PDB file of C-alpha atoms in Angstrom:
ATOM      1  CA  MET A   1       0.016   0.041  -0.041  1.00 52.00           C
ATOM      2  CA  GLU A   2       1.267   3.457  -0.927  1.00 64.00           C
ATOM      3  CA  SER A   3       1.660   5.901   1.864  1.00 82.00           C
ATOM      4  CA  LEU A   4      -0.468   9.059   2.022  1.00 91.00           C
ATOM      5  CA  ASP A   5       0.940  12.396   0.719  1.00 91.00           C
ATOM      6  CA  ASP A   6       0.033  15.816   1.607  1.00 92.00           C
ATOM      7  CA  PHE A   7      -2.646  15.921  -1.184  1.00 92.00           C
ATOM      8  CA  ASP A   8      -4.342  12.808   0.042  1.00 94.00           C
ATOM      9  CA  ILE A   9      -4.466  14.146   3.516  1.00 94.00           C
ATOM     10  CA  GLN A  10      -5.893  17.372   2.428  1.00 94.00           C
ATOM     11  CA  ILE A  11      -8.562  15.607   0.309  1.00 94.00           C
ATOM     12  CA  LEU A  12      -9.554  13.553   3.299  1.00 94.00           C
ATOM     13  CA  LYS A  13      -9.739  16.720   5.490  1.00 92.00           C
ATOM     14  CA  GLN A  14     -12.052  18.283   2.977  1.00 93.00           C
ATOM     15  CA  LEU A  15     -14.262  15.241   2.873  1.00 93.00           C
ATOM     16  CA  GLU A  16     -14.270  14.997   6.712  1.00 89.00           C
ATOM     17  CA  LYS A  17     -15.696  18.636   6.785  1.00 88.00           C
ATOM     18  CA  ASP A  18     -18.429  17.744   4.123  1.00 89.00           C
ATOM     19  CA  GLY A  19     -18.636  14.331   2.573  1.00 89.00           C
ATOM     20  CA  ARG A  20     -20.870  15.674  -0.074  1.00 90.00           C
ATOM     21  CA  MET A  21     -18.377  18.281  -1.306  1.00 92.00           C
ATOM     22  CA  ALA A  22     -18.001  18.368  -5.028  1.00 94.00           C
ATOM     23  CA  TYR A  23     -14.794  17.191  -6.522  1.00 94.00           C
ATOM     24  CA  SER A  24     -14.570  20.451  -8.311  1.00 95.00           C
ATOM     25  CA  ALA A  25     -14.853  22.343  -4.987  1.00 95.00           C
ATOM     26  CA  ILE A  26     -12.063  20.263  -3.486  1.00 95.00           C
ATOM     27  CA  ALA A  27      -9.918  20.842  -6.527  1.00 95.00           C
ATOM     28  CA  ALA A  28     -10.406  24.550  -6.384  1.00 95.00           C
ATOM     29  CA  GLU A  29      -9.703  24.603  -2.625  1.00 93.00           C
ATOM     30  CA  LEU A  30      -6.489  22.693  -3.208  1.00 94.00           C
ATOM     31  CA  GLY A  31      -5.434  24.442  -6.440  1.00 94.00           C
ATOM     32  CA  VAL A  32      -5.382  21.160  -8.549  1.00 94.00           C
ATOM     33  CA  SER A  33      -7.402  19.510 -11.410  1.00 95.00           C
ATOM     34  CA  ASN A  34     -10.740  17.777 -10.936  1.00 94.00           C
ATOM     35  CA  THR A  35      -9.100  14.815 -12.597  1.00 95.00           C
ATOM     36  CA  MET A  36      -6.406  14.599  -9.893  1.00 95.00           C
ATOM     37  CA  ILE A  37      -9.046  14.732  -7.219  1.00 95.00           C
ATOM     38  CA  HIS A  38     -11.090  11.981  -8.880  1.00 95.00           C
ATOM     39  CA  GLN A  39      -8.064   9.789  -9.342  1.00 96.00           C
ATOM     40  CA  ARG A  40      -6.917  10.371  -5.668  1.00 95.00           C
ATOM     41  CA  ILE A  41     -10.295   9.507  -4.274  1.00 95.00           C
ATOM     42  CA  SER A  42     -10.567   6.450  -6.502  1.00 94.00           C
ATOM     43  CA  ARG A  43      -7.188   5.283  -5.217  1.00 94.00           C
ATOM     44  CA  LEU A  44      -7.960   5.948  -1.632  1.00 94.00           C
ATOM     45  CA  THR A  45     -11.254   3.968  -2.110  1.00 94.00           C
ATOM     46  CA  GLU A  46      -9.380   1.079  -3.779  1.00 94.00           C
ATOM     47  CA  GLN A  47      -6.815   1.009  -1.000  1.00 93.00           C
ATOM     48  CA  GLY A  48      -9.552   0.737   1.574  1.00 92.00           C
ATOM     49  CA  ILE A  49      -8.603   4.009   3.304  1.00 92.00           C
ATOM     50  CA  LEU A  50     -11.853   5.772   2.185  1.00 93.00           C
ATOM     51  CA  THR A  51     -14.522   3.193   2.841  1.00 91.00           C
ATOM     52  CA  GLY A  52     -17.512   5.310   1.812  1.00 86.00           C
ATOM     53  CA  ILE A  53     -19.265   8.636   2.268  1.00 85.00           C
ATOM     54  CA  LYS A  54     -22.501   8.151   4.373  1.00 84.00           C
ATOM     55  CA  PRO A  55     -24.656  10.521   6.395  1.00 85.00           C
ATOM     56  CA  VAL A  56     -24.154  10.953  10.166  1.00 84.00           C
ATOM     57  CA  LEU A  57     -27.515  10.673  11.795  1.00 88.00           C
ATOM     58  CA  ASP A  58     -28.502  12.437  14.990  1.00 89.00           C
ATOM     59  CA  GLU A  59     -30.016   9.578  16.754  1.00 91.00           C
ATOM     60  CA  LYS A  60     -31.715  11.769  19.409  1.00 90.00           C
ATOM     61  CA  LYS A  61     -33.473  13.863  16.831  1.00 93.00           C
ATOM     62  CA  LEU A  62     -34.807  10.566  15.354  1.00 95.00           C
ATOM     63  CA  GLY A  63     -36.424   9.780  18.683  1.00 95.00           C
ATOM     64  CA  TYR A  64     -33.697   7.391  20.088  1.00 95.00           C
ATOM     65  CA  ASP A  65     -33.034   9.090  23.438  1.00 94.00           C
ATOM     66  CA  TRP A  66     -31.377   6.101  25.239  1.00 95.00           C
ATOM     67  CA  ALA A  67     -28.043   4.594  24.464  1.00 96.00           C
ATOM     68  CA  ALA A  68     -26.003   1.905  26.234  1.00 97.00           C
ATOM     69  CA  PHE A  69     -22.675   0.367  25.994  1.00 98.00           C
ATOM     70  CA  THR A  70     -23.015  -3.372  26.692  1.00 98.00           C
ATOM     71  CA  GLY A  71     -20.336  -6.032  27.259  1.00 98.00           C
ATOM     72  CA  LEU A  72     -21.037  -9.584  26.324  1.00 98.00           C
ATOM     73  CA  ILE A  73     -19.676 -12.680  27.961  1.00 96.00           C
ATOM     74  CA  LEU A  74     -19.957 -15.679  25.783  1.00 96.00           C
ATOM     75  CA  GLU A  75     -20.383 -19.285  26.748  1.00 95.00           C
ATOM     76  CA  LYS A  76     -17.685 -20.180  24.232  1.00 93.00           C
ATOM     77  CA  ASP A  77     -15.472 -17.501  22.525  1.00 88.00           C
ATOM     78  CA  HIS A  78     -15.336 -19.525  19.285  1.00 91.00           C
ATOM     79  CA  ASP A  79     -19.152 -18.859  18.864  1.00 92.00           C
ATOM     80  CA  SER A  80     -18.471 -15.100  18.330  1.00 95.00           C
ATOM     81  CA  ASN A  81     -18.922 -15.228  14.553  1.00 96.00           C
ATOM     82  CA  ARG A  82     -22.313 -16.821  14.783  1.00 97.00           C
ATOM     83  CA  ILE A  83     -23.348 -14.497  17.529  1.00 98.00           C
ATOM     84  CA  ILE A  84     -22.128 -11.431  15.626  1.00 98.00           C
ATOM     85  CA  GLU A  85     -24.303 -12.481  12.574  1.00 98.00           C
ATOM     86  CA  GLU A  86     -27.333 -12.630  15.066  1.00 98.00           C
ATOM     87  CA  LEU A  87     -26.422  -9.134  16.543  1.00 98.00           C
ATOM     88  CA  LYS A  88     -26.291  -7.746  12.986  1.00 98.00           C
ATOM     89  CA  LYS A  89     -30.052  -8.561  12.620  1.00 98.00           C
ATOM     90  CA  ILE A  90     -30.836  -6.256  15.553  1.00 98.00           C
ATOM     91  CA  PRO A  91     -31.205  -2.716  14.187  1.00 97.00           C
ATOM     92  CA  GLU A  92     -30.676  -1.084  17.609  1.00 97.00           C
ATOM     93  CA  VAL A  93     -27.150  -2.534  17.796  1.00 98.00           C
ATOM     94  CA  THR A  94     -25.143   0.014  16.041  1.00 97.00           C
ATOM     95  CA  GLU A  95     -21.557  -0.897  16.794  1.00 97.00           C
ATOM     96  CA  CYS A  96     -19.830  -4.166  17.847  1.00 98.00           C
ATOM     97  CA  TYR A  97     -16.237  -4.529  18.859  1.00 98.00           C
ATOM     98  CA  TYR A  98     -13.963  -7.423  19.720  1.00 96.00           C
ATOM     99  CA  ILE A  99     -12.212  -6.598  23.029  1.00 95.00           C
ATOM    100  CA  THR A 100      -9.839  -7.885  25.581  1.00 94.00           C
ATOM    101  CA  GLY A 101     -10.593  -8.410  29.254  1.00 94.00           C
ATOM    102  CA  THR A 102     -13.866  -9.544  30.875  1.00 94.00           C
ATOM    103  CA  TYR A 103     -15.963  -9.475  27.759  1.00 96.00           C
ATOM    104  CA  THR A 104     -15.522 -10.881  24.377  1.00 96.00           C
ATOM    105  CA  LEU A 105     -17.651  -8.310  22.485  1.00 97.00           C
ATOM    106  CA  TYR A 106     -18.718  -4.745  23.287  1.00 98.00           C
ATOM    107  CA  LEU A 107     -21.822  -3.184  21.899  1.00 98.00           C
ATOM    108  CA  LYS A 108     -23.406   0.201  21.368  1.00 98.00           C
ATOM    109  CA  ILE A 109     -27.113  -0.086  21.494  1.00 98.00           C
ATOM    110  CA  ILE A 110     -29.657   2.809  20.861  1.00 97.00           C
ATOM    111  CA  ALA A 111     -33.321   2.779  22.020  1.00 97.00           C
ATOM    112  CA  LYS A 112     -36.301   5.186  22.007  1.00 97.00           C
ATOM    113  CA  ASP A 113     -36.848   4.924  25.852  1.00 97.00           C
ATOM    114  CA  HIS A 114     -36.109   2.621  28.829  1.00 96.00           C
ATOM    115  CA  THR A 115     -38.820   0.304  27.856  1.00 97.00           C
ATOM    116  CA  HIS A 116     -37.494  -0.158  24.423  1.00 98.00           C
ATOM    117  CA  MET A 117     -33.920  -0.764  25.765  1.00 97.00           C
ATOM    118  CA  ARG A 118     -35.182  -3.385  28.069  1.00 97.00           C
ATOM    119  CA  GLN A 119     -36.917  -5.185  25.180  1.00 98.00           C
ATOM    120  CA  VAL A 120     -33.667  -5.034  23.129  1.00 98.00           C
ATOM    121  CA  LEU A 121     -31.586  -6.391  25.970  1.00 97.00           C
ATOM    122  CA  TYR A 122     -34.004  -8.981  27.371  1.00 96.00           C
ATOM    123  CA  GLU A 123     -36.010 -10.001  24.310  1.00 97.00           C
ATOM    124  CA  LYS A 124     -33.540  -9.731  21.500  1.00 98.00           C
ATOM    125  CA  ILE A 125     -29.923  -9.967  22.795  1.00 98.00           C
ATOM    126  CA  ASP A 126     -30.492 -12.275  25.770  1.00 96.00           C
ATOM    127  CA  ASN A 127     -32.290 -14.703  23.445  1.00 95.00           C
ATOM    128  CA  ILE A 128     -29.299 -15.306  21.243  1.00 97.00           C
ATOM    129  CA  ALA A 129     -27.816 -18.692  22.059  1.00 97.00           C
ATOM    130  CA  GLY A 130     -24.345 -18.637  23.451  1.00 97.00           C
ATOM    131  CA  ILE A 131     -24.473 -15.292  25.341  1.00 97.00           C
ATOM    132  CA  ALA A 132     -23.823 -16.079  28.996  1.00 96.00           C
ATOM    133  CA  LYS A 133     -24.222 -12.575  30.421  1.00 96.00           C
ATOM    134  CA  THR A 134     -24.712  -8.906  29.478  1.00 97.00           C
ATOM    135  CA  ASP A 135     -23.346  -6.027  31.386  1.00 97.00           C
ATOM    136  CA  SER A 136     -24.681  -2.498  30.321  1.00 97.00           C
ATOM    137  CA  ILE A 137     -23.555   1.070  31.031  1.00 97.00           C
ATOM    138  CA  MET A 138     -26.146   3.886  30.082  1.00 96.00           C
ATOM    139  CA  GLU A 139     -24.780   6.615  27.950  1.00 94.00           C
ATOM    140  CA  LEU A 140     -25.578  10.176  29.221  1.00 93.00           C
ATOM    141  CA  GLY A 141     -24.608  12.013  26.009  1.00 88.00           C
ATOM    142  CA  CYS A 142     -21.787  12.144  23.633  1.00 88.00           C
ATOM    143  CA  ALA A 143     -19.088  14.779  24.375  1.00 92.00           C
ATOM    144  CA  PHE A 144     -17.600  14.293  20.872  1.00 89.00           C
ATOM    145  CA  LYS A 145     -17.281  11.662  18.105  1.00 85.00           C
ATOM    146  CA  ARG A 146     -14.782  11.948  15.288  1.00 83.00           C
ATOM    147  CA  ASN A 147     -12.536  10.116  12.792  1.00 81.00           C
ATOM    148  CA  ILE A 148      -8.902  10.068  13.422  1.00 83.00           C
ATOM    149  CA  ILE A 149      -7.296  13.513  13.075  1.00 75.00           C
ATOM    150  CA  LEU A 150      -4.810  13.598  10.164  1.00 76.00           C
TER     151      LEU A 150
END
């Protein structure tokens, strides 16, 4: 994989500010051709550095006022791939990480209210075969969320 140069970093910074920014606007900002921007973005995508441009949704404005970080203890860690596939079917599970320590997997769950959160935890997650225990911490608000700063 080729390393990033200054133009690549500047392009990524522009896209971080506004993922809908036109290539021509990025080119004008950086003083290069539209073709160069198009080629660089294509290369960054092919290399897997830029994995897509998608909207960032404000979950609270969509009515999801509750969030939790939940650690999962599995009966058998080798079941993690099957369990992850089941978790992907639950729309309220928005993130899932492999971690070290007490838990095998760590989730972010969003819900509309405490009743909805209880339903997600007790009726959906707890019913997945192979999950021995869940341990949740309620989120009280996000101080900030960002990509890595280049």
